Short mmCIF file of C-alpha atoms and ligand atoms in Angstrom, two decimals:
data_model
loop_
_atom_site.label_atom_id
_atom_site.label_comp_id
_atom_site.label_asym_id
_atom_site.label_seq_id
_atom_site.Cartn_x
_atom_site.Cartn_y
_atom_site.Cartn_z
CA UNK H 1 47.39 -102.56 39.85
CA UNK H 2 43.98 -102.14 38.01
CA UNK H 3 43.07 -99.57 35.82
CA UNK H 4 40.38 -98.29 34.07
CA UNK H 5 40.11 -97.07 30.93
CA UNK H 6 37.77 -96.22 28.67
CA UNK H 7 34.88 -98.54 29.52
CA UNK H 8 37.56 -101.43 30.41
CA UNK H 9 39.39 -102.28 34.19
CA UNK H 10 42.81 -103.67 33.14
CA UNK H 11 46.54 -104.54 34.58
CA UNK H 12 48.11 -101.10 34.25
CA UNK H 13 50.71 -102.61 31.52
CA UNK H 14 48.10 -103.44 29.35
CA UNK H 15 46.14 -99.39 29.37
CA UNK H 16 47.31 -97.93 25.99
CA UNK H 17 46.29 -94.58 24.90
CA UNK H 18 46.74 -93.52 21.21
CA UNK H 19 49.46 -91.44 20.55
CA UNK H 20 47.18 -88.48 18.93
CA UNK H 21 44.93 -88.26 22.48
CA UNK H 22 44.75 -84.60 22.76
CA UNK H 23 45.90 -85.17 26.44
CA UNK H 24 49.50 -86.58 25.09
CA UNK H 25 49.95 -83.66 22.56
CA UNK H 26 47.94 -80.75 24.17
CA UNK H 27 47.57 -81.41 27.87
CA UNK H 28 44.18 -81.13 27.20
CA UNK H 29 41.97 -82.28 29.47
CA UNK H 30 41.41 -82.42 33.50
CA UNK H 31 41.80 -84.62 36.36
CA UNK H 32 40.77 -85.16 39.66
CA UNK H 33 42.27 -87.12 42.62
CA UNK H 34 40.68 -88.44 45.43
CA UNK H 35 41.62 -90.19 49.16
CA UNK H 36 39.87 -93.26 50.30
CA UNK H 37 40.02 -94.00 53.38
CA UNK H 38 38.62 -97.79 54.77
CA UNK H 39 37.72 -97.80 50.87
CA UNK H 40 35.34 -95.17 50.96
CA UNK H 41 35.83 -92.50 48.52
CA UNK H 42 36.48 -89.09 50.75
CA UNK H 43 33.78 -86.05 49.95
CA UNK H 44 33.18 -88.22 46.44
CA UNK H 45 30.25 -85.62 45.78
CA UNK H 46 32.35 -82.78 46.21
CA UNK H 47 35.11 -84.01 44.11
CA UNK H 48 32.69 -84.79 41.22
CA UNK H 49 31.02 -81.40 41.70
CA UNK H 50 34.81 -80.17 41.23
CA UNK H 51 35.66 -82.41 38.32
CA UNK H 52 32.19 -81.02 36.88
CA UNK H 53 33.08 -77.18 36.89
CA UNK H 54 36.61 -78.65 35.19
CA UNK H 55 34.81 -79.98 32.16
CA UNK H 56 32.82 -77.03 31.86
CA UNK H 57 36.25 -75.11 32.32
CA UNK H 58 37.40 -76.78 29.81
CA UNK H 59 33.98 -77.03 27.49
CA UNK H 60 34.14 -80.44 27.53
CA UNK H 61 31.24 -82.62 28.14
CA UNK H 62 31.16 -85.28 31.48
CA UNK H 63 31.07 -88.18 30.15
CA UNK H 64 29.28 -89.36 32.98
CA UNK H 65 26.33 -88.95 35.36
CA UNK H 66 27.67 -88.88 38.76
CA UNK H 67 25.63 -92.51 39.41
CA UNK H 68 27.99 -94.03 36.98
CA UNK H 69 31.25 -92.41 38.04
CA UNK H 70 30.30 -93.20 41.20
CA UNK H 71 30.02 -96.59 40.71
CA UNK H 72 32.55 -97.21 38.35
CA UNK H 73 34.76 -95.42 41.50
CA UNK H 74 33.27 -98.09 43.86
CA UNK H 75 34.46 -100.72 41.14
CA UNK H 76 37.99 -98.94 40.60
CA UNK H 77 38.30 -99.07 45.05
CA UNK H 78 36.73 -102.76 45.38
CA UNK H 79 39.78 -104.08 42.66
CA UNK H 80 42.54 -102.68 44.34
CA UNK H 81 43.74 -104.14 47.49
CA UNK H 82 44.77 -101.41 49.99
CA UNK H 83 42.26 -100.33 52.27
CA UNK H 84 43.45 -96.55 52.61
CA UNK H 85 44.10 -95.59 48.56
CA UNK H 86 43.71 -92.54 46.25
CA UNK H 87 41.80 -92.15 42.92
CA UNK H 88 43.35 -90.59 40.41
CA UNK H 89 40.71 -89.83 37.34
CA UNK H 90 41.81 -87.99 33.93
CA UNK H 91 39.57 -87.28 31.33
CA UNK H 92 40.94 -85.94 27.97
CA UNK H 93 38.96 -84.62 24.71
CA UNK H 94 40.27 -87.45 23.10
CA UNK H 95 41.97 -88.96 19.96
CA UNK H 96 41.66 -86.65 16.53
CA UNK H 97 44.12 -85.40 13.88
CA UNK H 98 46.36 -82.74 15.41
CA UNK H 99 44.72 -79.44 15.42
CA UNK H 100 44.71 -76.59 17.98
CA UNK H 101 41.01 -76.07 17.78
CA UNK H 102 38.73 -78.80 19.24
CA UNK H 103 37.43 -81.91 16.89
CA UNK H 104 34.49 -81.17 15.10
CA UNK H 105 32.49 -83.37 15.21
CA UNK H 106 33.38 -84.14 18.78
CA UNK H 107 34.90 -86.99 19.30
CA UNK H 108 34.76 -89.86 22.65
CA UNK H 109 36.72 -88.19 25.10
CA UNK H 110 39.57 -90.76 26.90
CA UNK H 111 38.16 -91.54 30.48
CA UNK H 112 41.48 -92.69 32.57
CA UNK H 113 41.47 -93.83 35.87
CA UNK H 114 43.81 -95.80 38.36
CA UNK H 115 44.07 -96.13 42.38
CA UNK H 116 47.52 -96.14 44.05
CA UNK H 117 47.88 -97.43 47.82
CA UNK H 118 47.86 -94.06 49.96
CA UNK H 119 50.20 -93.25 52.45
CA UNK H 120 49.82 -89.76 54.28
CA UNK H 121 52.71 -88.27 55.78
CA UNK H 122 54.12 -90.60 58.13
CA UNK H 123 54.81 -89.65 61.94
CA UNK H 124 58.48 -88.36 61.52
CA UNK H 125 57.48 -85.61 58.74
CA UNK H 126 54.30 -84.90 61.22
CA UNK H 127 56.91 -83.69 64.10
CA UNK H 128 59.47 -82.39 62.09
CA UNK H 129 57.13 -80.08 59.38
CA UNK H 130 58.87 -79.21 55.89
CA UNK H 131 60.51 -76.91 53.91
CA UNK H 132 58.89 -74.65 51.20
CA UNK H 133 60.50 -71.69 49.10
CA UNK H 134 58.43 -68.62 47.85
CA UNK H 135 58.74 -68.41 43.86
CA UNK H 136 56.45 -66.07 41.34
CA UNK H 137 53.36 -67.87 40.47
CA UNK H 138 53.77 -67.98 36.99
CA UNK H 139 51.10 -70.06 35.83
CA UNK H 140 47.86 -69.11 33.82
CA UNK H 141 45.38 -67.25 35.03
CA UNK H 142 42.56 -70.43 35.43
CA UNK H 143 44.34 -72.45 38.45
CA UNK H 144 40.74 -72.83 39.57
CA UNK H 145 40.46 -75.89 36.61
CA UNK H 146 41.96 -79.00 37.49
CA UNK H 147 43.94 -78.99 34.47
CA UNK H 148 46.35 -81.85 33.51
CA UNK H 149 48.60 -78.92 31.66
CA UNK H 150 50.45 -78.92 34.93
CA UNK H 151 54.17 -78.12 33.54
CA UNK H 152 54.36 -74.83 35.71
CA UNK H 153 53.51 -76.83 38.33
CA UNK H 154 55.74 -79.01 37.90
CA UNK H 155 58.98 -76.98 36.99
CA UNK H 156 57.57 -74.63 40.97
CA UNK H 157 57.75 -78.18 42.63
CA UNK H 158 61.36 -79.14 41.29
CA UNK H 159 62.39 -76.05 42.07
CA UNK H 160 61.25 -76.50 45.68
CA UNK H 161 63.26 -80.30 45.68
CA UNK H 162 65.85 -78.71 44.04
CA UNK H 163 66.43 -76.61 47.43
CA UNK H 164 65.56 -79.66 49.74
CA UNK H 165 62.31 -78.51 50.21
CA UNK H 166 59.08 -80.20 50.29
CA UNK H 167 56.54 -77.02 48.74
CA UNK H 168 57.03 -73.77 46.56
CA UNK H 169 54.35 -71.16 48.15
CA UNK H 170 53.41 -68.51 44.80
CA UNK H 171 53.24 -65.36 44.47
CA UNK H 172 51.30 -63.71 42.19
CA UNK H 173 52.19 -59.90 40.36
CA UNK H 174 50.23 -58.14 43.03
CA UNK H 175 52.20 -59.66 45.49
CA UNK H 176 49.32 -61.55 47.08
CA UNK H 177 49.82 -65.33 48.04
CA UNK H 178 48.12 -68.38 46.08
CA UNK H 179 48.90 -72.18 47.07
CA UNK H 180 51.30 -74.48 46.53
CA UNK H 181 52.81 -75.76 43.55
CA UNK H 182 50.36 -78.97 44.44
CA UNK H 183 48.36 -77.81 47.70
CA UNK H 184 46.61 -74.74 49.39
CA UNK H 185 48.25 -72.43 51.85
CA UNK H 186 47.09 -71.22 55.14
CA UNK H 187 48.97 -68.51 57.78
CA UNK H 188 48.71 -68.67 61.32
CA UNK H 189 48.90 -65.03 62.79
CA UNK H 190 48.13 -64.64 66.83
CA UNK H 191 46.06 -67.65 67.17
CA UNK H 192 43.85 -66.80 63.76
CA UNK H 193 43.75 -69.09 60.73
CA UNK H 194 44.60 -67.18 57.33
CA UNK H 195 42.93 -68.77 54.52
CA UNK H 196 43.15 -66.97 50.85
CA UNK H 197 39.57 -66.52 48.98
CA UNK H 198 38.72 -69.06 46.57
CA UNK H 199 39.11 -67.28 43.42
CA UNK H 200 40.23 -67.78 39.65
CA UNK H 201 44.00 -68.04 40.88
CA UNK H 202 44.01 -71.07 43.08
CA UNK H 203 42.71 -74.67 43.18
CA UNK H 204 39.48 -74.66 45.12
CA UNK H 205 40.77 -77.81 47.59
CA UNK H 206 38.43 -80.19 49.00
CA UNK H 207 40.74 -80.32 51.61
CA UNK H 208 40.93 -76.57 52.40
CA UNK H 209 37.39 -76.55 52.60
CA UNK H 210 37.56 -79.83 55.20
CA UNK H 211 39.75 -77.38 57.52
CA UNK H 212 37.81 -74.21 57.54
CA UNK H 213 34.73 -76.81 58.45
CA UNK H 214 37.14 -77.88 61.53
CA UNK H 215 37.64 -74.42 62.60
CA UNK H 216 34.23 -73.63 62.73
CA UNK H 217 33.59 -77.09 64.26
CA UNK H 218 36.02 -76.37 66.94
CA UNK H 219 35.84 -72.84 67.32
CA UNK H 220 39.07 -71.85 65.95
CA UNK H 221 39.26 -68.12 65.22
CA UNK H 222 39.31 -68.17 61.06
CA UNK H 223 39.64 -65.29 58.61
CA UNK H 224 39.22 -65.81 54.90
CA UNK H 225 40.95 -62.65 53.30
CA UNK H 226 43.75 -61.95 50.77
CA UNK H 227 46.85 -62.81 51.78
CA UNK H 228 50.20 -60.24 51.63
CA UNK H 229 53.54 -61.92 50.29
CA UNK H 230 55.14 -59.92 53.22
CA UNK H 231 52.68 -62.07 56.21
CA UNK H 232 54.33 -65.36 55.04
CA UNK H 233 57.51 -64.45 55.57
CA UNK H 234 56.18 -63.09 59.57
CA UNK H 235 53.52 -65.66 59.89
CA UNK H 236 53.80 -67.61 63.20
CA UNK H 237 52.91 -70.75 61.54
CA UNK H 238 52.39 -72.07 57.72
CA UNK H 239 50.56 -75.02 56.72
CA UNK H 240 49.81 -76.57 53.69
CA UNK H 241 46.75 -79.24 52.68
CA UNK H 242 45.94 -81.87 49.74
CA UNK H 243 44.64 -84.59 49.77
CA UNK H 244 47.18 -87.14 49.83
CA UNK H 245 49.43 -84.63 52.18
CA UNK H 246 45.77 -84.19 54.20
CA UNK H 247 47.70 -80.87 56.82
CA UNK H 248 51.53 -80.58 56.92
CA UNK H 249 53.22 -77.70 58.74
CA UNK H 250 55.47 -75.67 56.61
CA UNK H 251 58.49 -75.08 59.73
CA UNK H 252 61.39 -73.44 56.85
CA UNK H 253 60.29 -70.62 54.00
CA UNK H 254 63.18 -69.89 51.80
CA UNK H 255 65.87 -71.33 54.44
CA UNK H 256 64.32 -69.50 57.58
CA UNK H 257 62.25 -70.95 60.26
CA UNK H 258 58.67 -70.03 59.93
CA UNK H 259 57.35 -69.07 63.88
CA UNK H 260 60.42 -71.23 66.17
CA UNK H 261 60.70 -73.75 63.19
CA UNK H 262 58.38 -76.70 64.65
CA UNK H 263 55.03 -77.22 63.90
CA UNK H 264 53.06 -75.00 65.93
CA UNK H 265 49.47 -75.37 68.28
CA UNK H 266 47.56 -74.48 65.08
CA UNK H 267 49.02 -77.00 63.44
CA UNK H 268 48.75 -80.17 66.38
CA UNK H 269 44.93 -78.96 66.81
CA UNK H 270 43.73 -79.32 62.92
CA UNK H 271 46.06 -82.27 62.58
CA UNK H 272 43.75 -83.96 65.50
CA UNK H 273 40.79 -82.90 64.55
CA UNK H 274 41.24 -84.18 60.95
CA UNK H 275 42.29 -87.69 62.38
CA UNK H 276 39.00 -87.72 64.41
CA UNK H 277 37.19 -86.34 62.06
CA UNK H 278 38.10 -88.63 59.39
CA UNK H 279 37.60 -91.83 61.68
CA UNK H 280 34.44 -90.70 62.67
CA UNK H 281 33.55 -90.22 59.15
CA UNK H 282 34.95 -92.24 57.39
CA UNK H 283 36.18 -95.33 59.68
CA UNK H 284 32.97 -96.16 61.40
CA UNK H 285 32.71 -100.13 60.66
N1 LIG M 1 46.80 -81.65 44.06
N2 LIG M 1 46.29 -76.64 44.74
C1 LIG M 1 46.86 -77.36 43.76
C2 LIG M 1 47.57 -76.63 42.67
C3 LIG M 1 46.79 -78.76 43.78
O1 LIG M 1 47.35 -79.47 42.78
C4 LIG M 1 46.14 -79.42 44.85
C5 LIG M 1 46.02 -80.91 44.94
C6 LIG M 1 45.54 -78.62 45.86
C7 LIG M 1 44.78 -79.24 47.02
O2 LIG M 1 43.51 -79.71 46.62
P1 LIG M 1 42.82 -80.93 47.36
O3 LIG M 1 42.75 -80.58 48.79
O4 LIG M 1 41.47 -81.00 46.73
O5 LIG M 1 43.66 -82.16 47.13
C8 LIG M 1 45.64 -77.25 45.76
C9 LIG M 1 46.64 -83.08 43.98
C10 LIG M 1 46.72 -83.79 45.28
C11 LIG M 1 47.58 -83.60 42.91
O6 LIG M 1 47.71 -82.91 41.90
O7 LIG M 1 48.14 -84.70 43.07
#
């Protein structure tokens, strides 16, 4: 596999990182991760809009124009052999004596990226759906920064695989839904699509935004509103969305079947459309 890092592609062994990078001993920094489908970067200007209002999340400056990300992404894709893959980019403030506050002067930031051969959920998971628990979303209160400080993210997904389950779906104190531990979260109620408002709280997917264009698209009766702990549990259908997972139905929350426990109409319709839309998009050669 080739890397990049820090002006250089390389074998992954050889990509060393200081062990004073403010990523390693803060988490501080922010990361992006994008599919590629036929080796075309998926909604790359939407993804580097996102990594964008990161850094500036963050106050840290890009240290690229999005020309040269875009072709050091097309150089990152054209290395790597798989035709379907996804981009994973992490950009930290960089190396300096340990100290909470940032360097001053500021110092290069570390520009990380690598591809990985991408493999969306495969036909069995498709027809069968997963499992997700409900857990209290405990994490800070800027989940709309792609921050590589995931460790509460982490510690929600374990506890999901810890259960057999695939997803943790989080609650927040005023008992209104967020996303996933690592994806967005939409209800189906009486043939409408639930999605929860973009806000401070949640990761602003590129994906969720790719289904509430295919429900316009298609005519699918959508609501974008605030979302009551108490509707997951009576929701007729759950679904979930990133951009490796692209739509999953959730058919299990906390041990009981969501709707009659297999992926529901909602579900088979958006799964299509995303197929057809990315292979119209995406797949035309
Ligand atoms: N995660 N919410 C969270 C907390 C996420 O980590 C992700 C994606 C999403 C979905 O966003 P998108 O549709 O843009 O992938 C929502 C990626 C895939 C990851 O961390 O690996």
């Amino acid at each position: 596999m080739t890397v990049y890092l820090n002006g250089q592609f390389m074998p992954i062994d050889e990509a060393r990182i200081p062990v004073l990078d403010r990523g390693f001993i803060f988490g501080d920094g922010v990361y992006e991760v994008i599919p590629v489908y036929s080796r075309f970067a998926f909604r790359l200007a939407e993804h580097l809009r996102r990594l964008q209002y990161s850094l500036d999340g963050i106050r840290l400056t890009n240290p690229h124009s999005d020309q040269e990300w875009t072709e050091l992404i097309s150089d990152l894709i054209e290395r790597n052999t798989a035709e379907d893959q996804y981009l994973y980019l992490h950009i930290t403030r960089g190396v300096a004596k340990r100290d909470h506050a940032f360097p001053n002067p500021a110092v290069q930031p570390t520009v990380f990226m690598m591809s990985n051969p991408l493999f969306t959920p495969p036909a069995a998971l498709l027809t069968s759906g997963v499992g997700a628990i409900s857990a209290p979303d405990n994490r800070w209160l800027n989940c709309d920064i792609k921050a590589i400080s995931l460790l509460p993210n982490v510690l929600l997904r374990q506890m999901a695989i810890d259960a057999g389950c695939a997803e943790t779906i989080l609650i927040r104190d005023d008992n209104f839904m967020t996303e996933g531990s690592a994806s967005n979260i939409f209800l189906v109620k009486n043939g409408v699509l639930l999605a929860p408002p973009k806000d401070n709280l949640m990761l602003p997917g590129i994906t969720y935004d790719v289904l509430l264009e295919i429900a316009v698209a298609n005519s699918i009766p959508y609501e974008v509103r605030k979302i009551a702990k108490e509707e997951i549990f009576i929701a007729d259908e759950l679904l979930l969305t990133s951009s490796t997972k692209e739509v999953l139905a959730i058919t299990t929350l906390d041990n009981k079947p969501v709707g009659d426990g297999k992926p529901g109409v909602m579900f088979a319709k958006l799964h299509k459309h995303y197929q057809d839309y990315k292979r119209d998009v995406m797949r035309k050669t």
